[in-house]
Tab-separated table of C-alpha atoms in Angstrom:
chain	number	residue	atom	x	y	z
E	1374	MET	CA	0.355	-0.177	0.077
E	1375	PHE	CA	1.160	3.266	-1.106
E	1376	THR	CA	1.535	6.450	1.707
E	1377	TYR	CA	-1.785	8.760	1.174
E	1378	ILE	CA	-0.599	12.620	1.071
E	1379	ASP	CA	-2.932	15.435	1.686
E	1380	LYS	CA	-3.259	18.885	3.388
E	1381	ASN	CA	-3.645	16.999	6.555
E	1382	THR	CA	-0.703	14.612	6.745
E	1383	SER	CA	2.049	15.740	8.567
E	1384	PHE	CA	4.871	17.480	6.971
E	1385	ALA	CA	7.301	14.681	8.359
E	1386	THR	CA	5.357	11.841	6.941
E	1387	ILE	CA	6.193	14.471	3.706
E	1388	GLU	CA	9.565	15.261	4.730
E	1389	LYS	CA	11.261	11.327	5.406
E	1390	LEU	CA	9.864	10.815	1.414
E	1391	ASP	CA	12.739	9.203	-0.520
E	1392	VAL	CA	10.899	11.914	-3.693
E	1393	VAL	CA	10.645	14.650	-1.380
E	1394	GLN	CA	14.400	14.373	-0.060
E	1395	LYS	CA	16.143	14.739	-3.017
E	1396	VAL	CA	14.245	18.190	-3.121
E	1397	LEU	CA	14.841	19.797	0.024
E	1398	SER	CA	18.006	21.167	1.311
E	1399	GLU	CA	19.374	19.653	3.941
E	1400	GLY	CA	18.265	21.089	7.461
E	1401	GLU	CA	15.792	22.495	5.480
E	1402	ASN	CA	11.961	21.639	6.514
E	1403	ILE	CA	8.073	22.278	5.013
E	1404	LEU	CA	6.367	24.900	6.703
E	1405	SER	CA	2.995	24.046	4.636
E	1406	ALA	CA	1.125	22.487	2.387
E	1407	GLU	CA	-1.887	24.272	1.065
E	1408	ILE	CA	-3.748	22.577	-2.207
E	1409	ALA	CA	-3.818	24.438	-5.206
E	1410	GLY	CA	-6.121	24.777	-7.583
E	1411	GLU	CA	-9.095	22.958	-8.721
E	1412	GLY	CA	-8.267	20.172	-10.337
E	1413	ASN	CA	-11.010	17.142	-10.462
E	1414	MET	CA	-8.236	14.118	-10.832
E	1415	ASN	CA	-6.049	14.004	-8.453
E	1416	VAL	CA	-4.277	15.584	-4.949
E	1417	VAL	CA	-2.451	18.621	-6.017
E	1418	LEU	CA	-0.344	20.730	-2.519
E	1419	ARG	CA	1.669	23.880	-2.778
E	1420	ILE	CA	4.614	23.088	-0.401
E	1421	THR	CA	6.306	25.699	1.302
E	1422	THR	CA	9.728	25.446	2.690
E	1423	ALA	CA	12.062	29.087	4.147
E	1424	SER	CA	13.269	29.420	1.105
E	1425	ASN	CA	10.817	28.024	-1.591
E	1426	SER	CA	7.857	25.456	-2.736
E	1427	PHE	CA	6.964	23.184	-4.996
E	1428	ILE	CA	3.701	21.233	-6.436
E	1429	LEU	CA	2.743	18.377	-5.301
E	1430	LYS	CA	0.620	15.973	-7.289
E	1431	GLN	CA	-0.770	12.200	-6.236
E	1432	SER	CA	-3.347	10.430	-8.327
E	1433	ARG	CA	-5.626	8.262	-6.973
E	1434	PRO	CA	-7.632	5.411	-7.582
E	1435	PHE	CA	-10.462	6.762	-8.545
E	1436	VAL	CA	-11.623	10.822	-9.060
E	1437	GLN	CA	-10.796	12.828	-6.865
E	1438	LYS	CA	-13.918	15.462	-7.572
E	1439	TYR	CA	-16.339	12.580	-7.534
E	1440	GLN	CA	-14.698	9.609	-5.328
E	1441	ASP	CA	-17.406	7.082	-6.506
E	1442	ILE	CA	-15.819	7.193	-9.590
E	1443	ASN	CA	-12.963	4.789	-10.493
E	1444	ALA	CA	-10.159	6.021	-11.866
E	1445	PRO	CA	-6.772	4.491	-12.439
E	1446	LEU	CA	-3.910	5.119	-10.591
E	1447	GLU	CA	-0.724	5.304	-13.636
E	1448	ARG	CA	-2.529	8.161	-14.895
E	1449	ILE	CA	0.336	10.276	-12.938
E	1450	HIS	CA	2.772	8.226	-15.303
E	1451	THR	CA	1.299	9.553	-18.310
E	1452	GLU	CA	1.230	12.130	-16.783
E	1453	TYR	CA	5.164	11.435	-16.221
E	1454	SER	CA	5.848	10.196	-19.463
E	1455	PHE	CA	4.167	13.151	-21.140
E	1456	TYR	CA	6.477	15.501	-19.576
E	1457	SER	CA	9.598	14.133	-20.229
E	1458	ALA	CA	9.342	13.400	-23.896
E	1459	LEU	CA	8.466	17.306	-24.138
E	1460	SER	CA	12.184	17.565	-22.201
E	1461	GLN	CA	14.467	15.841	-24.403
E	1462	GLY	CA	14.081	18.519	-27.024
E	1463	GLY	CA	15.088	21.306	-24.033
E	1464	ASP	CA	12.566	23.215	-20.959
E	1465	ARG	CA	9.390	24.021	-23.135
E	1466	GLU	CA	9.063	27.406	-21.309
E	1467	TYR	CA	5.006	26.578	-21.760
E	1468	LEU	CA	5.907	23.606	-19.220
E	1469	PRO	CA	6.295	22.899	-15.741
E	1470	LYS	CA	9.720	21.571	-14.954
E	1471	VAL	CA	9.896	18.041	-12.700
E	1472	LEU	CA	11.797	18.141	-9.625
E	1473	GLY	CA	11.242	14.501	-8.520
E	1474	TYR	CA	9.102	11.440	-10.016
E	1475	ASP	CA	7.629	8.928	-6.975
E	1476	PRO	CA	6.148	5.586	-8.950
E	1477	GLU	CA	5.536	3.627	-6.021
E	1478	ASN	CA	3.525	6.748	-4.186
E	1479	TYR	CA	2.350	7.276	-7.498
E	1480	ILE	CA	3.587	11.471	-7.139
E	1481	LEU	CA	5.193	13.940	-9.359
E	1482	LEU	CA	7.020	17.379	-7.844
E	1483	LEU	CA	6.332	19.925	-10.711
E	1484	SER	CA	7.930	23.210	-10.454
E	1485	ASP	CA	5.377	25.892	-8.613
E	1486	LEU	CA	4.087	28.432	-11.587
E	1487	GLY	CA	3.167	30.453	-8.876
E	1488	ALA	CA	0.697	32.896	-7.335
E	1489	ALA	CA	-2.331	31.018	-11.357
E	1490	ALA	CA	-4.947	31.372	-11.992
E	1491	ASP	CA	-6.639	28.924	-15.209
E	1492	CYS	CA	-8.141	30.279	-18.230
E	1493	THR	CA	-11.298	29.020	-17.356
E	1494	SER	CA	-12.923	33.849	-16.954
E	1495	VAL	CA	-12.819	33.208	-21.280
E	1496	TYR	CA	-16.242	31.743	-20.878
E	1497	LYS	CA	-17.299	35.148	-18.917
E	1498	ASP	CA	-14.812	36.965	-21.566
E	1499	SER	CA	-14.455	36.120	-24.485
E	1500	SER	CA	-11.500	38.760	-25.591
E	1501	GLU	CA	-9.212	36.445	-24.226
E	1502	ILE	CA	-9.547	34.366	-26.581
E	1503	LYS	CA	-7.498	37.269	-28.899
E	1504	GLN	CA	-4.897	37.408	-26.749
E	1505	LEU	CA	-4.790	33.194	-25.899
E	1506	VAL	CA	-5.249	31.778	-29.203
E	1507	SER	CA	-1.695	32.624	-30.761
E	1508	SER	CA	0.809	31.189	-27.694
E	1509	LEU	CA	-2.149	28.001	-27.176
E	1510	CYS	CA	-2.043	26.898	-31.366
E	1511	ALA	CA	1.788	26.857	-31.025
E	1512	TYR	CA	2.070	25.257	-27.259
E	1513	ALA	CA	-0.449	22.101	-29.201
E	1514	LYS	CA	2.065	22.420	-32.298
E	1515	ASP	CA	5.011	22.164	-30.590
E	1516	ILE	CA	3.254	18.881	-28.644
E	1517	HIS	CA	1.918	17.518	-31.505
E	1518	GLN	CA	5.395	17.586	-33.174
E	1519	THR	CA	7.371	16.105	-30.370
E	1520	GLU	CA	8.658	12.626	-30.862
E	1521	ALA	CA	6.831	10.298	-28.300
E	1522	PRO	CA	9.570	7.212	-27.625
E	1523	ALA	CA	7.206	3.416	-28.344
E	1524	SER	CA	6.873	2.933	-25.121
E	1525	PHE	CA	4.747	6.294	-24.259
E	1526	PRO	CA	1.927	4.890	-22.050
E	1527	LYS	CA	-0.972	3.752	-24.327
E	1528	ASN	CA	-2.976	5.309	-21.736
E	1529	GLN	CA	-6.223	2.417	-22.500
E	1530	ALA	CA	-7.803	2.452	-18.750
E	1531	LEU	CA	-8.135	6.107	-18.625
E	1532	LYS	CA	-9.122	6.920	-22.326
E	1533	THR	CA	-12.003	3.896	-21.351
E	1534	LEU	CA	-13.176	6.618	-18.903
E	1535	ASN	CA	-12.698	9.514	-20.945
E	1536	TYR	CA	-14.791	7.482	-24.181
E	1537	GLN	CA	-17.447	7.049	-21.661
E	1538	HIS	CA	-18.236	10.582	-20.606
E	1539	ILE	CA	-17.290	11.983	-24.457
E	1540	PHE	CA	-18.636	9.846	-26.729
E	1541	ALA	CA	-21.330	7.245	-24.649
E	1542	LEU	CA	-22.698	8.693	-21.623
E	1543	PRO	CA	-24.162	12.238	-22.866
E	1544	PHE	CA	-26.242	10.848	-26.268
E	1545	ILE	CA	-27.885	8.217	-23.583
E	1546	GLU	CA	-30.652	8.701	-20.903
E	1547	ASN	CA	-28.482	8.652	-17.548
E	1548	ASP	CA	-29.542	8.761	-14.425
E	1549	PHE	CA	-28.065	12.906	-14.203
E	1550	ASP	CA	-30.708	15.319	-14.523
E	1551	LEU	CA	-29.255	17.896	-16.784
E	1552	ASN	CA	-33.036	19.943	-15.383
E	1553	GLN	CA	-31.339	19.992	-11.567
E	1554	ILE	CA	-28.206	22.116	-13.587
E	1555	GLN	CA	-30.759	24.535	-15.286
E	1556	GLU	CA	-34.369	24.233	-15.436
E	1557	GLY	CA	-35.522	23.128	-19.382
E	1558	LEU	CA	-32.078	20.982	-20.519
E	1559	ALA	CA	-33.150	17.993	-20.623
E	1560	GLU	CA	-35.769	19.024	-22.767
E	1561	LEU	CA	-32.912	20.527	-24.968
E	1562	ALA	CA	-30.896	17.601	-24.908
E	1563	LYS	CA	-33.462	14.868	-25.852
E	1564	PRO	CA	-32.498	16.221	-30.055
E	1565	PHE	CA	-28.672	14.252	-29.645
E	1566	LYS	CA	-30.288	11.180	-27.715
E	1567	HIS	CA	-32.100	8.068	-28.955
E	1568	ASN	CA	-30.333	9.364	-32.301
E	1569	PRO	CA	-28.960	6.710	-35.167
E	1570	SER	CA	-27.729	8.809	-37.088
E	1571	LEU	CA	-26.366	10.977	-35.205
E	1572	GLN	CA	-24.252	8.516	-32.770
E	1573	ASN	CA	-23.676	6.581	-35.475
E	1574	THR	CA	-21.130	9.698	-36.354
E	1575	ILE	CA	-19.977	10.391	-33.056
E	1576	ASP	CA	-18.949	5.897	-32.878
E	1577	GLN	CA	-16.499	6.416	-35.861
E	1578	ILE	CA	-14.372	8.926	-33.973
E	1579	GLY	CA	-15.015	7.621	-30.211
E	1580	LYS	CA	-13.520	4.016	-31.927
E	1581	LEU	CA	-10.351	6.343	-33.156
E	1582	TYR	CA	-10.476	7.741	-29.980
E	1583	LEU	CA	-10.222	4.421	-28.648
E	1584	SER	CA	-7.622	2.470	-31.155
E	1585	ASP	CA	-3.974	2.421	-30.637
E	1586	THR	CA	-3.088	3.268	-34.053
E	1587	GLY	CA	-1.861	7.190	-34.040
E	1588	ASP	CA	1.127	8.357	-33.902
E	1589	THR	CA	0.699	11.969	-32.623
E	1590	LEU	CA	1.959	12.930	-28.956
E	1591	ILE	CA	-1.489	14.985	-27.900
E	1592	HIS	CA	-2.384	16.779	-23.992
E	1593	GLY	CA	-6.150	14.379	-24.528
E	1594	ASP	CA	-7.718	17.257	-22.324
E	1595	TYR	CA	-6.712	20.787	-24.437
E	1596	TYR	CA	-9.335	23.025	-22.043
E	1597	PRO	CA	-8.914	26.525	-20.625
E	1598	GLY	CA	-8.536	24.270	-17.636
E	1599	SER	CA	-5.422	22.456	-18.662
E	1600	TRP	CA	-4.081	26.506	-19.215
E	1601	LEU	CA	-2.302	28.529	-16.788
E	1602	ALA	CA	-2.111	32.125	-16.160
E	1603	VAL	CA	0.952	33.728	-14.748
E	1604	ASN	CA	2.282	37.296	-15.267
E	1605	GLN	CA	1.322	37.230	-18.626
E	1606	LYS	CA	2.655	34.079	-19.865
E	1607	THR	CA	0.602	30.787	-20.424
E	1608	TYR	CA	1.047	27.821	-19.014
E	1609	VAL	CA	0.028	24.243	-19.908
E	1610	ILE	CA	-0.286	21.987	-16.888
E	1611	ASP	CA	-2.247	18.543	-16.067
E	1612	PRO	CA	-1.089	16.121	-19.785
E	1613	GLU	CA	-3.056	12.804	-17.937
E	1614	PHE	CA	-4.851	12.253	-19.811
E	1615	SER	CA	-2.282	12.315	-22.899
E	1616	PHE	CA	-1.253	9.489	-25.930
E	1617	LYS	CA	-0.179	9.457	-29.257
E	1618	GLY	CA	-3.705	9.772	-30.716
E	1619	PHE	CA	-4.369	12.912	-33.514
E	1620	ALA	CA	-2.800	16.238	-33.338
E	1621	GLU	CA	-7.022	17.526	-34.028
E	1622	PHE	CA	-8.672	15.768	-30.996
E	1623	ASP	CA	-6.555	18.077	-29.221
E	1624	LEU	CA	-7.523	21.119	-31.702
E	1625	GLY	CA	-11.426	20.318	-31.798
E	1626	VAL	CA	-11.090	19.740	-27.937
E	1627	MET	CA	-10.393	23.670	-27.830
E	1628	GLY	CA	-12.343	24.414	-30.780
E	1629	ALA	CA	-14.666	23.786	-28.506
E	1630	HIS	CA	-14.155	25.772	-26.179
E	1631	PHE	CA	-13.468	29.839	-28.149
E	1632	ILE	CA	-16.665	29.148	-29.569
E	1633	MET	CA	-18.546	28.033	-26.297
E	1634	ALA	CA	-16.957	31.432	-24.488
E	1635	SER	CA	-17.500	33.093	-27.489
E	1636	SER	CA	-20.728	32.331	-28.981
E	1637	SER	CA	-19.083	32.324	-32.638
E	1638	ILE	CA	-18.451	29.685	-34.633
E	1639	GLU	CA	-14.232	31.609	-36.430
E	1640	GLY	CA	-13.145	29.957	-33.601
E	1641	LEU	CA	-12.268	27.327	-35.558
E	1642	SER	CA	-11.379	29.531	-38.367
E	1643	THR	CA	-9.124	30.982	-35.965
E	1644	ILE	CA	-6.996	27.728	-34.680
E	1645	LEU	CA	-6.433	26.821	-38.101
E	1646	THR	CA	-4.293	29.620	-39.286
E	1647	HIS	CA	-3.236	30.312	-36.373
E	1648	TYR	CA	-1.817	26.274	-35.782
E	1649	ASN	CA	-1.000	26.140	-39.119
E	1650	ALA	CA	-0.791	22.637	-40.856
E	1651	GLN	CA	-1.848	20.422	-42.035
E	1652	ILE	CA	-4.676	18.471	-40.282
E	1653	ASP	CA	-8.307	17.174	-41.492
E	1654	GLU	CA	-10.868	19.726	-40.588
E	1655	GLN	CA	-14.239	18.045	-41.317
E	1656	LEU	CA	-12.883	15.663	-37.930
E	1657	MET	CA	-11.690	18.527	-35.656
E	1658	ARG	CA	-15.062	20.479	-36.436
E	1659	LYS	CA	-17.060	17.339	-36.065
E	1660	ILE	CA	-14.730	16.709	-32.173
E	1661	ALA	CA	-16.261	20.658	-31.463
E	1662	GLY	CA	-19.381	19.580	-31.523
E	1663	ILE	CA	-18.965	16.162	-29.608
E	1664	GLU	CA	-17.005	18.472	-27.238
E	1665	MET	CA	-19.099	21.090	-26.865
E	1666	SER	CA	-22.730	18.384	-26.149
E	1667	ARG	CA	-20.816	16.558	-23.770
E	1668	ARG	CA	-20.285	19.704	-21.836
E	1669	LEU	CA	-23.127	21.034	-21.973
E	1670	ILE	CA	-25.675	18.173	-21.664
E	1671	GLY	CA	-22.950	15.814	-19.672
E	1672	LEU	CA	-21.401	14.996	-15.754
E	1673	ALA	CA	-18.739	17.509	-17.441
E	1674	GLN	CA	-19.963	21.458	-16.576
E	1675	LEU	CA	-18.161	24.212	-17.029
E	1676	PRO	CA	-18.965	27.632	-15.209
E	1677	LEU	CA	-20.898	28.847	-18.422
E	1678	GLU	CA	-23.525	31.563	-17.180
E	1679	ARG	CA	-25.805	31.485	-20.374
E	1680	THR	CA	-29.728	31.706	-20.723
E	1681	LEU	CA	-31.421	28.153	-22.265
E	1682	GLN	CA	-32.359	30.147	-25.337
E	1683	GLU	CA	-27.876	30.470	-25.220
E	1684	LYS	CA	-27.546	27.258	-24.488
E	1685	LYS	CA	-29.734	25.955	-27.138
E	1686	GLU	CA	-28.511	27.879	-29.536
E	1687	LEU	CA	-24.305	26.424	-28.513
E	1688	LEU	CA	-26.227	23.217	-29.010
E	1689	ASP	CA	-27.610	23.958	-32.021
E	1690	ILE	CA	-24.479	24.785	-33.748
E	1691	ALA	CA	-22.920	21.452	-32.348
E	1692	TYR	CA	-24.798	19.097	-33.695
E	1693	GLU	CA	-24.119	21.182	-37.154
E	1694	LEU	CA	-20.574	20.219	-36.464
E	1695	ILE	CA	-21.041	17.106	-36.139
E	1696	THR	CA	-23.367	16.508	-38.976
E	1697	ALA	CA	-21.957	18.361	-41.114
């Protein structure tokens, strides 16, 4: 059994971990351990000493925010493998640095990027997209052009979990009461359920997602919650959903969130312009529609304050993107 770490763990216990000892200088002690950010998947702590701070991240056999949902512990190894693959080409200014890795305790130590906020603020102020899109497309392209080793984790267990929430559950009847989110939302979801033609298209892309035939390293969860804004710089974090797949997935997901933030489909064209590399545009658009749908009528809701009519208009865009 590995050592569980959380905000209530004694500093002495944390300090005794070999991976932490390698980061601490002789005589250096932990002064605080506080929750860092609003992560869903893992325990993430900011560890502070008199002269330093770093991030301790540990996976659990479940989703930290929704502990009734099982999730593979090995996702932390995927995250470590992602950072390792990118670091082979030198330090990436948009990624935190790996300070240590303890596979036995499923712990990853990362550099502390400082006081930061994720970029979910775009849902309230879509003008921020213009400031983000160029760098985010450049980062995505850099990730996609990185040659991951043949041993890079297939991440099949986490892909299977993610598949359920992206390609399956939002499009069937389930126990998630959408009217508890917003009265009338369940009615808006009806055209997306029991729709064989729509489901066939989604199933085809879902099978592609689950396959292990891709050769492009992707982030796997490239949305505003995985982007940090610090002192006018943007960082990319939380690549635990990474695998060798297809670039269109990252780009479609990013595009979906730009559309939901701005209520305009122009975000897709903007991404294509800045990314400036050959991709399957139709596949990207369909993924954008699927991601929009699952964020509006699925479990993984966003801090998206929209009227029912505005959500209907977004779902209409999503439907068109999937079926076109």
